[in-house]
Coordinates of C-alpha atoms in Angstrom, one line a residue:
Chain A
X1 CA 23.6 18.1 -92.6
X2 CA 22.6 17.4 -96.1
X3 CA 22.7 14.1 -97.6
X4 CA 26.2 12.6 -98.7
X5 CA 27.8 14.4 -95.9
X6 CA 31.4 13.1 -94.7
X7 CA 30.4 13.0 -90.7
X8 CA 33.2 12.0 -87.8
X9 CA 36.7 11.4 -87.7
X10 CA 39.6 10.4 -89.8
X11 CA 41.4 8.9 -86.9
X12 CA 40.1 6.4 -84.4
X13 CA 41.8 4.2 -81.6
X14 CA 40.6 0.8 -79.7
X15 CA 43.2 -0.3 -77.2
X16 CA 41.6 -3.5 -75.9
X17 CA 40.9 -6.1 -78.2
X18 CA 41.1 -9.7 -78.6
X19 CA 39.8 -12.2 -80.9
X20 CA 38.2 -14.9 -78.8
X21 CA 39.3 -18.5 -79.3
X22 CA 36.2 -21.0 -78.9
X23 CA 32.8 -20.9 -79.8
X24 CA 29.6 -22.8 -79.2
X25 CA 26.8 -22.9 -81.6
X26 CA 26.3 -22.7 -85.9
X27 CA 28.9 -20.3 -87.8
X28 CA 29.0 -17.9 -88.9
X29 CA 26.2 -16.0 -86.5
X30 CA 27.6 -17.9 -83.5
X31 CA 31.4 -17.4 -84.3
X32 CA 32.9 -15.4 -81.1
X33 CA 34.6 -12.2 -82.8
X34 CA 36.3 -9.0 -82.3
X35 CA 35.3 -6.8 -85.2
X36 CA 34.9 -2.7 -86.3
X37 CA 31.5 -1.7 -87.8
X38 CA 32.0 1.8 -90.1
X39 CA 30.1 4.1 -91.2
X40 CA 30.5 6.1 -94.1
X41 CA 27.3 8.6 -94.5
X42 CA 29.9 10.3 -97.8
X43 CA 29.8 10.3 -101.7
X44 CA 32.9 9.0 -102.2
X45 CA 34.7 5.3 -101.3
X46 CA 36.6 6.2 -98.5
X47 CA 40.4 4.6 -97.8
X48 CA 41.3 3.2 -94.3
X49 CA 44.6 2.5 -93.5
X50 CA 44.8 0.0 -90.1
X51 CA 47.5 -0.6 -87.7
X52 CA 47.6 -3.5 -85.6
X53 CA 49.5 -2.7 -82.4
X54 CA 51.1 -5.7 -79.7
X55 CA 52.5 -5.8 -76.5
X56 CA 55.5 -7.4 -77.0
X57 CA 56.2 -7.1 -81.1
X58 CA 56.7 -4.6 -83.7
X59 CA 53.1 -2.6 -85.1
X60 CA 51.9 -5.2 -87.8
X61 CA 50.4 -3.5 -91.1
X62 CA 49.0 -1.4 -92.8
X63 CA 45.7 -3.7 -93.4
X64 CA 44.3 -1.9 -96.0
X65 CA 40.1 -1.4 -96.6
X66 CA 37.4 0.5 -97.9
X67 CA 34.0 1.5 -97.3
X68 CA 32.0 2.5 -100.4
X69 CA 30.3 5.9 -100.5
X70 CA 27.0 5.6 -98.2
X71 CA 27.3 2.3 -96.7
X72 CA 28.4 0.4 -93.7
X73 CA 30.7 -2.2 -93.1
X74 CA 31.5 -4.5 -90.3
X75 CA 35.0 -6.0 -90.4
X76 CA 35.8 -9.0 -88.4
X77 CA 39.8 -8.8 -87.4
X78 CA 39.9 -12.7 -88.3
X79 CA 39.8 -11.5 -91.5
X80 CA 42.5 -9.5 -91.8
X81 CA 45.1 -11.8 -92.9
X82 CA 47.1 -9.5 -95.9
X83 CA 50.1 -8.6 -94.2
X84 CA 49.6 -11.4 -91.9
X85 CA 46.7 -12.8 -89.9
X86 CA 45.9 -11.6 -86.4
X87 CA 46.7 -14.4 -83.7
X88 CA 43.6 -15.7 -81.5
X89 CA 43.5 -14.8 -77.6
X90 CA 46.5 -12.3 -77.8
X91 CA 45.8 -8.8 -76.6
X92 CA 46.1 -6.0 -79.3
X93 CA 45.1 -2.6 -79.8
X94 CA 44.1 -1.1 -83.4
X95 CA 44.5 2.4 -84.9
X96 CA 42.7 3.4 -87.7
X97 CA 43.5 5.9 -90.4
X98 CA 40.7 7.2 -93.1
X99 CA 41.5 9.4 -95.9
X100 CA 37.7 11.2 -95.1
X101 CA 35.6 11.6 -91.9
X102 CA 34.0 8.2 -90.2
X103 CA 32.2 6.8 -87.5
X104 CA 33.7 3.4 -85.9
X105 CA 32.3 1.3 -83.3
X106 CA 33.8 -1.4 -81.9
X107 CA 31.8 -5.1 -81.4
X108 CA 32.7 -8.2 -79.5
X109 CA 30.4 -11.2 -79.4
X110 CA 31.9 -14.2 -76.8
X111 CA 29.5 -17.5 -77.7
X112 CA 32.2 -19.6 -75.4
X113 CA 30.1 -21.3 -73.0
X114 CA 26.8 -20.9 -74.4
X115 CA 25.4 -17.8 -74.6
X116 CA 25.6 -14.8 -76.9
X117 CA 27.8 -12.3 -74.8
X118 CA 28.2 -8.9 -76.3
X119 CA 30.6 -6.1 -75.4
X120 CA 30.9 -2.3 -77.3
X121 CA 32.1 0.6 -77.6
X122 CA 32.4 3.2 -79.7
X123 CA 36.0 3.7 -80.9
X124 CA 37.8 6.4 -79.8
X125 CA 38.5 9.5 -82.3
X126 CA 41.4 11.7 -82.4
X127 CA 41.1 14.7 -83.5
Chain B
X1 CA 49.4 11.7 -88.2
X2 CA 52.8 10.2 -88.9
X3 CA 54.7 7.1 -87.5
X4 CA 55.0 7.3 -84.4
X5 CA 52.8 10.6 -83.6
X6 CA 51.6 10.2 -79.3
X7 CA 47.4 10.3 -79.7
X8 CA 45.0 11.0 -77.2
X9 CA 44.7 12.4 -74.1
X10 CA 47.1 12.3 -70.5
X11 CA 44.5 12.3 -67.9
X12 CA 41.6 9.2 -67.9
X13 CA 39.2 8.3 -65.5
X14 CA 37.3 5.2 -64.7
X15 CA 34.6 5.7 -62.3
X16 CA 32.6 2.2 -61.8
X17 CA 35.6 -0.9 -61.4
X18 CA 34.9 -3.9 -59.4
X19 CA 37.3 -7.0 -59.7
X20 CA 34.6 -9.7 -59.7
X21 CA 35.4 -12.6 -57.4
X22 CA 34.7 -15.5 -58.7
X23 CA 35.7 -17.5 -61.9
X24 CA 34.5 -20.8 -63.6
X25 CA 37.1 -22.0 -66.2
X26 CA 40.5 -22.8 -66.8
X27 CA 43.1 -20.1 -65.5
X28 CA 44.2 -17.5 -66.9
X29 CA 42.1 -17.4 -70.0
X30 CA 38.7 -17.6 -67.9
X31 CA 39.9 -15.7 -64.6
X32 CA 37.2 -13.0 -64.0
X33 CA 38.8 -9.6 -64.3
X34 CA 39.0 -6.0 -64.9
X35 CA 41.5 -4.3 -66.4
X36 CA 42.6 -1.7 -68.4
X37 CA 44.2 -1.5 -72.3
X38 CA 47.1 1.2 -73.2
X39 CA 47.6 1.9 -76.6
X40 CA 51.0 4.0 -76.8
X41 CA 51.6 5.1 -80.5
X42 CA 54.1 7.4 -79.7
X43 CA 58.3 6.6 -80.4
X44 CA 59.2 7.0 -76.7
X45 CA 58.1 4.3 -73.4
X46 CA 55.1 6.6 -71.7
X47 CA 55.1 6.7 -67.4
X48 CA 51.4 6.5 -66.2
X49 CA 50.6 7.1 -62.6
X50 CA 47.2 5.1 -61.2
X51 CA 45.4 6.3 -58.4
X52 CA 42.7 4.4 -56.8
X53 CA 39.7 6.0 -55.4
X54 CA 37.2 3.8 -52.9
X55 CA 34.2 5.0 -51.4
X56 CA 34.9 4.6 -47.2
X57 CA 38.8 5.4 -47.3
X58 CA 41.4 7.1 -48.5
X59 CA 42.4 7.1 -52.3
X60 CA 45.4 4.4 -52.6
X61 CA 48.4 4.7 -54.8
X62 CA 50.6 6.0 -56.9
X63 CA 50.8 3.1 -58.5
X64 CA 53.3 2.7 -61.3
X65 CA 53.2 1.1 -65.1
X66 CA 55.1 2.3 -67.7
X67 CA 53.8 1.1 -71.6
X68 CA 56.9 0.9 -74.5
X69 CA 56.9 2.8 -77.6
X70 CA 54.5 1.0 -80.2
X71 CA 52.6 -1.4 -78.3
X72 CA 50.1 -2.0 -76.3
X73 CA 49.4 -3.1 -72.8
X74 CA 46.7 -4.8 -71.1
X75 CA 47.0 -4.6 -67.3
X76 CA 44.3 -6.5 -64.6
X77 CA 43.6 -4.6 -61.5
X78 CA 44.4 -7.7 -59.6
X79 CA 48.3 -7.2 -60.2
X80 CA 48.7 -3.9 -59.2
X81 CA 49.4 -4.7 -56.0
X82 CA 52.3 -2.0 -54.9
X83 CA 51.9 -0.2 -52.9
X84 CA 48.8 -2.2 -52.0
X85 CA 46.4 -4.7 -53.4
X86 CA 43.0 -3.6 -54.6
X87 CA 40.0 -5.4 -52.4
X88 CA 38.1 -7.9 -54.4
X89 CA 34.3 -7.3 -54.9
X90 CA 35.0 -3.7 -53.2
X91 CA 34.1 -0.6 -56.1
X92 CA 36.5 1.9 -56.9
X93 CA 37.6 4.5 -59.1
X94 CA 40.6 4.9 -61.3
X95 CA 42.5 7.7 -62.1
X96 CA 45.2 7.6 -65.2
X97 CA 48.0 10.3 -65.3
X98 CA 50.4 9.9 -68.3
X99 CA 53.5 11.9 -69.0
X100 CA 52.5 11.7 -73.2
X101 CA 49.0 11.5 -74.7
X102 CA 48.0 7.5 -74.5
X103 CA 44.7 5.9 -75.1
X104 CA 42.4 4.0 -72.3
X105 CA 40.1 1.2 -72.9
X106 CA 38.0 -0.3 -69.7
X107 CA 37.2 -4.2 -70.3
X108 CA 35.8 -6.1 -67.7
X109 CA 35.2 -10.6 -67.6
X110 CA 33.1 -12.4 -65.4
X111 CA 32.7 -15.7 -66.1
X112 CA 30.9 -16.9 -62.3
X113 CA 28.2 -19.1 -63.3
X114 CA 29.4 -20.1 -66.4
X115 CA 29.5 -18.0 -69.6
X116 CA 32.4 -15.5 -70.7
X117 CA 30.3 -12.0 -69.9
X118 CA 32.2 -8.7 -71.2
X119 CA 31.4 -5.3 -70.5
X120 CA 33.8 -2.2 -72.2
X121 CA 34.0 1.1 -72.6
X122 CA 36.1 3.8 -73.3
X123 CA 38.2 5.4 -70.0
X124 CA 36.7 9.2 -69.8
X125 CA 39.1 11.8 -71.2
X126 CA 40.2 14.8 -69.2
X127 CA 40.7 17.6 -71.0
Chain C
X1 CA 46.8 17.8 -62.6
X2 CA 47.4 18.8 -58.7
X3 CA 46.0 16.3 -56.1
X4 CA 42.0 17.4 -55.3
X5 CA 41.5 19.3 -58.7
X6 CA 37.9 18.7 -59.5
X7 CA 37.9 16.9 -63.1
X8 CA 35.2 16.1 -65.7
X9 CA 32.0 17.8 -66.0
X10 CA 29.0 19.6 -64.1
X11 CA 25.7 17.6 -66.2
X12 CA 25.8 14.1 -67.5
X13 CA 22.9 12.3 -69.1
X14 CA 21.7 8.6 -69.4
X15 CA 19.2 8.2 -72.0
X16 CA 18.5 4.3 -71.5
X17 CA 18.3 2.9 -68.2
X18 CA 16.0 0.0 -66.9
X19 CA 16.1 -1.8 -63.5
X20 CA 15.8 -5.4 -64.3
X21 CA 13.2 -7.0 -62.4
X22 CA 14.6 -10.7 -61.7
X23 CA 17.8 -12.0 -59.8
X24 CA 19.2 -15.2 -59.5
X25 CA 21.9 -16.2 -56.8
X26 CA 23.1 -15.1 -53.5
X27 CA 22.2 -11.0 -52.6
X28 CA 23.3 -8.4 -52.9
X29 CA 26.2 -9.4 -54.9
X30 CA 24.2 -11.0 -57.6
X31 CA 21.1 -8.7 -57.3
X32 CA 20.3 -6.9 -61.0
X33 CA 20.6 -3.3 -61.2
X34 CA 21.3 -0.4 -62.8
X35 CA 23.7 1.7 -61.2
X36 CA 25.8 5.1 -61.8
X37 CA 29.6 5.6 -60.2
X38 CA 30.9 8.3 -59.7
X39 CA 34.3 10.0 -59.2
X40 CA 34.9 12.9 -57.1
X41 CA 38.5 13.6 -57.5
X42 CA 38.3 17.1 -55.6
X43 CA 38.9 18.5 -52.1
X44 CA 35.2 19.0 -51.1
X45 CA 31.9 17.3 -50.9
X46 CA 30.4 17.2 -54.0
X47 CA 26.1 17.7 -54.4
X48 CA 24.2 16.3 -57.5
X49 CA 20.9 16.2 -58.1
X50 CA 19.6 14.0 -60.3
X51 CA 16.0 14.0 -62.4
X52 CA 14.2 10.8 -64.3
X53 CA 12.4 10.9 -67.1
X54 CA 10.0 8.7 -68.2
X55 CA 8.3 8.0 -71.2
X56 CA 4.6 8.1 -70.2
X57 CA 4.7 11.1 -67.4
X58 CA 6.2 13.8 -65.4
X59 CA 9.8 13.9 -64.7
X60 CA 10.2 12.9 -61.2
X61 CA 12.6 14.3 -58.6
X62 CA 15.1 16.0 -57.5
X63 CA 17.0 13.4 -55.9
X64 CA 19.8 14.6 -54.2
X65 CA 22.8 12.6 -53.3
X66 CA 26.7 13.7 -52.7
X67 CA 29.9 12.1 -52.9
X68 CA 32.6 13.1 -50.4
X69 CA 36.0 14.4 -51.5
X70 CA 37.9 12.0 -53.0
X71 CA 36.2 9.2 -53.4
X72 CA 34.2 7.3 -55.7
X73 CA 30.6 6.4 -54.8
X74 CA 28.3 3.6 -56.5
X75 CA 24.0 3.6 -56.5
X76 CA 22.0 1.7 -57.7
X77 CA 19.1 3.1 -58.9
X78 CA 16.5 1.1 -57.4
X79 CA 18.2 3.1 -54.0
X80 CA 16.6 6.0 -54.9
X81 CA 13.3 6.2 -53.3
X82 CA 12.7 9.5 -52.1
X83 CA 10.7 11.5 -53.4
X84 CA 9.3 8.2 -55.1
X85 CA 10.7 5.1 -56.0
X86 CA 11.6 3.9 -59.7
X87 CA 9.7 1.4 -61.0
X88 CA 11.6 -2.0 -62.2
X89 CA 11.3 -2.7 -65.2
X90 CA 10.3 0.5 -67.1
X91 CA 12.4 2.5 -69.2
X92 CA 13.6 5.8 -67.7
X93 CA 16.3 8.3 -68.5
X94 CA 18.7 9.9 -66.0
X95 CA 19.9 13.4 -65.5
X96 CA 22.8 14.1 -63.3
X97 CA 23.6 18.2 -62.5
X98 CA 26.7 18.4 -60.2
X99 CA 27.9 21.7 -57.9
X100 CA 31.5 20.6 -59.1
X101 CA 33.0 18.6 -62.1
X102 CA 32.5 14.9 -61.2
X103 CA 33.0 11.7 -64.4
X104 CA 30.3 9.8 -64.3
X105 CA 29.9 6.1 -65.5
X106 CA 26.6 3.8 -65.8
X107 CA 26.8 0.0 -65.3
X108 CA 24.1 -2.7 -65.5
X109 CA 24.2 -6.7 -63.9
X110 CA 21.6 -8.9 -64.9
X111 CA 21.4 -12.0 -63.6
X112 CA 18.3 -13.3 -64.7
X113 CA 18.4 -17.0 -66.0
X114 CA 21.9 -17.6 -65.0
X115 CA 24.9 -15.9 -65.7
X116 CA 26.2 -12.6 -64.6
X117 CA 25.9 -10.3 -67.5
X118 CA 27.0 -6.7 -67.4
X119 CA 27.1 -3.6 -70.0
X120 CA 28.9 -0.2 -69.2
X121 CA 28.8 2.9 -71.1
X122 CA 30.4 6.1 -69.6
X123 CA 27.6 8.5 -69.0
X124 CA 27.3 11.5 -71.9
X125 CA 29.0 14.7 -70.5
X126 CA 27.0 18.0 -71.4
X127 CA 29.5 20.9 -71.8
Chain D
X1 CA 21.0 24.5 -66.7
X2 CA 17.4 25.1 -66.1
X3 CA 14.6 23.4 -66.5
X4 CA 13.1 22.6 -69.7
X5 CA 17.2 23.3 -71.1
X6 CA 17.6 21.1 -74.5
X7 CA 20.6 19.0 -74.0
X8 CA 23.3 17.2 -76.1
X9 CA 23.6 17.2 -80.0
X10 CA 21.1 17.3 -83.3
X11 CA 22.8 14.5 -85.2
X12 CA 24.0 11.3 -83.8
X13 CA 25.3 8.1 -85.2
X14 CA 25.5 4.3 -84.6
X15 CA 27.6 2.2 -86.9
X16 CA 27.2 -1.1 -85.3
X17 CA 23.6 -2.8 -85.6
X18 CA 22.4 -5.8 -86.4
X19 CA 19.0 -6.8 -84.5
X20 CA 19.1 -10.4 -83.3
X21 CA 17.5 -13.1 -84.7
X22 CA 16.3 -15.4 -81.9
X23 CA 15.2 -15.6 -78.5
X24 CA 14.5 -17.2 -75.5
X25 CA 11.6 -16.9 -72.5
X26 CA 9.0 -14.6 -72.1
X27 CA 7.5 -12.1 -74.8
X28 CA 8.4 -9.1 -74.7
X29 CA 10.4 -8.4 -72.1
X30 CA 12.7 -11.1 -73.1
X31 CA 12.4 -10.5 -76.5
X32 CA 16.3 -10.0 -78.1
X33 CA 16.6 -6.7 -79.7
X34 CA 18.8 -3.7 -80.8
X35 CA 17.3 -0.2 -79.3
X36 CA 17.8 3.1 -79.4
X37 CA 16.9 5.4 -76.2
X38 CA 16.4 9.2 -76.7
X39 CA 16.4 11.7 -73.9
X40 CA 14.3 15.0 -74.7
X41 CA 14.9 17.3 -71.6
X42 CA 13.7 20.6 -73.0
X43 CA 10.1 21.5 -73.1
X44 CA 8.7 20.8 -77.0
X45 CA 8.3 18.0 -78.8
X46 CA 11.3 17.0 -80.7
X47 CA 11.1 15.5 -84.3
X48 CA 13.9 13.2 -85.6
X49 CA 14.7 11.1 -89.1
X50 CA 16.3 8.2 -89.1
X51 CA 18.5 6.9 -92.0
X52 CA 19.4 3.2 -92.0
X53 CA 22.9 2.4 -93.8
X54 CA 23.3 -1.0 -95.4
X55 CA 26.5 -2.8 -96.8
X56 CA 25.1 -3.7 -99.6
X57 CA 22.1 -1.7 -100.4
X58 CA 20.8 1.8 -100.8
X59 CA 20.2 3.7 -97.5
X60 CA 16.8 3.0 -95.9
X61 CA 14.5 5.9 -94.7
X62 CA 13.6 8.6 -93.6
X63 CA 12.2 6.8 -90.7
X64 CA 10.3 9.6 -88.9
X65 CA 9.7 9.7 -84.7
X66 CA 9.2 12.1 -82.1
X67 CA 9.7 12.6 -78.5
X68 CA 8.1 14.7 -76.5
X69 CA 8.6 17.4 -74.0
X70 CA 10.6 16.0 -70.9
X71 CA 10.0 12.8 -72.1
X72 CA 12.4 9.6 -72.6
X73 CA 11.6 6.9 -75.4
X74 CA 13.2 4.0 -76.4
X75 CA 12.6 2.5 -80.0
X76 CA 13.1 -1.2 -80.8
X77 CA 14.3 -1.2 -84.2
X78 CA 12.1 -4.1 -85.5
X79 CA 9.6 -1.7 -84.9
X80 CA 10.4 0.8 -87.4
X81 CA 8.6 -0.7 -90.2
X82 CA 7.8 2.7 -92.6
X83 CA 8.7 2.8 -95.4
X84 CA 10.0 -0.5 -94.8
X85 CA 11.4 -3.3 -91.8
X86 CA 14.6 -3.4 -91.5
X87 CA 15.9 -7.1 -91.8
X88 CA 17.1 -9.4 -89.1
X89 CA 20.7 -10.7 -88.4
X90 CA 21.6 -8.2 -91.0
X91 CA 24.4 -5.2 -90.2
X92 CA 23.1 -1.8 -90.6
X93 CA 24.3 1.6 -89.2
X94 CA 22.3 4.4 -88.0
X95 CA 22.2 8.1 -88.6
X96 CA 20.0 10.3 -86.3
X97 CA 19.0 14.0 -86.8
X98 CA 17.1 16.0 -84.5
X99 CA 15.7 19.4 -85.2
X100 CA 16.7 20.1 -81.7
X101 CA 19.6 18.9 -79.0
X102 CA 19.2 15.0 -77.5
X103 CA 20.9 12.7 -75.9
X104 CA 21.0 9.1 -77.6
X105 CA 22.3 5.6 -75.9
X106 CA 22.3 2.7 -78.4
X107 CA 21.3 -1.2 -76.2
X108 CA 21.2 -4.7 -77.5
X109 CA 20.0 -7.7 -75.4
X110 CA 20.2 -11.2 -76.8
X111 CA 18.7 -13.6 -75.1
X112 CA 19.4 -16.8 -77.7
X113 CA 20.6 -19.6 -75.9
X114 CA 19.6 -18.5 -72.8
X115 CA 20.8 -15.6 -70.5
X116 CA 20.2 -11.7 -71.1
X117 CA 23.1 -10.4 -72.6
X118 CA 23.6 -6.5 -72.8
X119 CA 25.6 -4.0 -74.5
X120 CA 25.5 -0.5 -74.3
X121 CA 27.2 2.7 -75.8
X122 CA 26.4 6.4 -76.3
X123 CA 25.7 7.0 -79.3
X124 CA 28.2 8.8 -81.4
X125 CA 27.6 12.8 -81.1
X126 CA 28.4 14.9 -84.6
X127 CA 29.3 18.6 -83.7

């Protein structure tokens, strides 16, 4: 591929996340998180549209983002508060929507307890 | 995709599950576990069958879960326990058959000895 | 799918694989390892052979190993001793070549220094 | 597939990074770390450039490596260091591109404040 290539998807799912409650140790590298890294290898900003899905509520959204044209950019789901913040402990799933091809991985750190627990996975893409 | 559009895939398949045994913590939030996370995009409830596969006897199931339109569902091996539980510490093998396209998310806990320890990956895709 | 259709694919690869050396707590429960699982959905015996590869010499195998119809089976890599046995603690990658579709996932425990900490990835299908 | 076969894709991507500051015990095999691990099964050497993707900065690179024939290698990156180290406790995605078909599997362990926590995901293939 040549350089400033759009590479992946434009639609990717993550079923089972959950922004952990407690942490142990100094913020912000020790704050336990759920959060999306992205990748945009493109020219261009791209546009990402994100729904928050529940078990037992209407989808909340869209959360609305963008990744400037050959960067990354990790998003911790704390943060997305505009339409309304994301609760702590409660089970959700996220869909995301990109007006050109990414590449989304999904990252959990878990400092409850001590350690530095890690968990990921690369988000799934629909195509 | 539009509102309400099903994504994914209708077969999934877990090979390496194993509820862990033992938890430290206060209950639920720190019960060791594995489960699995449903994200159902679609406008209409989706049926999923489980079957359980074990390495010394015959597979077990169908076991039966059902996710609504819009939401998502996180469901611990530990409470599928019709038509039989599922063996603690024992391996097995899980087999998701959905009646619409869904997505599958594997996340497992174990917080014996202390600290929250997650592992996750996406369910394999049958095509 | 029918009950005992074969699902998944013939080859899978695992690039980073590592027995840890240490344990700590009771055996084998808490014993480190790297292990694969596998799920044979199908009617028949299923035959994989599987190769290493190292970074510093020849690949070394075939192992052989099968999985009976339907049913899942788990091994840990440090089980694998004939022709040779893998060294702990050195970085190897793992080949997996199946008579029969088979899904295929890799799991690690470590329990050095404490807690029980475990990483999964689903091993990467070669169509 | 025979032997000496090249497997798996030329371009691969990680969007999640982010190499950990601290550790804890013995050097190095305790040492925290982000990795990469790169299975070569066919039978030449296979040369691959690595671009590093910032948030805030210009991409980083080319970072050039090789495997060779039927070889594995894993590549801790602290260690790539020309033309220039990539920063700690910083998020950065990956870009791989092979002039011939591997197989890549991204790992962290963290050993700050004690245990050895691992993640692990393939790597995400680009077709």
């Amino acid at each position: 591929m040549s350089k400033q290539t759009y590479i992946g998807h434009r639609t990717w799912a993550i079923p089972g996340c959950c922004i952990p409650a407690e942490s142990t140790g100094d913020e912000p590298v020790n704050t336990s998180r759920d959060e999306i890294s992205i990748l945009n290898t493109g020219g261009s900003v791209v546009s990402i549209t994100i729904t928050i899905y529940y078990a037992d509520r209407e989808p909340a959204g869209p959360y609305r983002i963008s990744v400037d044209a050959e960067r990354s950019r990790s998003i911790r789901f704390n943060d997305l508060i505009d339409p309304e913040a994301i609760l702590l402990q409660k089970e959700f799933a996220v869909l995301l929507q990109s007006d050109k091809p990414i590449v989304v991985q999904f990252n959990r750190l878990d400092t409850a307890n001590g350690g530095r627990n890690h968990s990921t996975t690369m988000a799934f893409p629909i195509t």
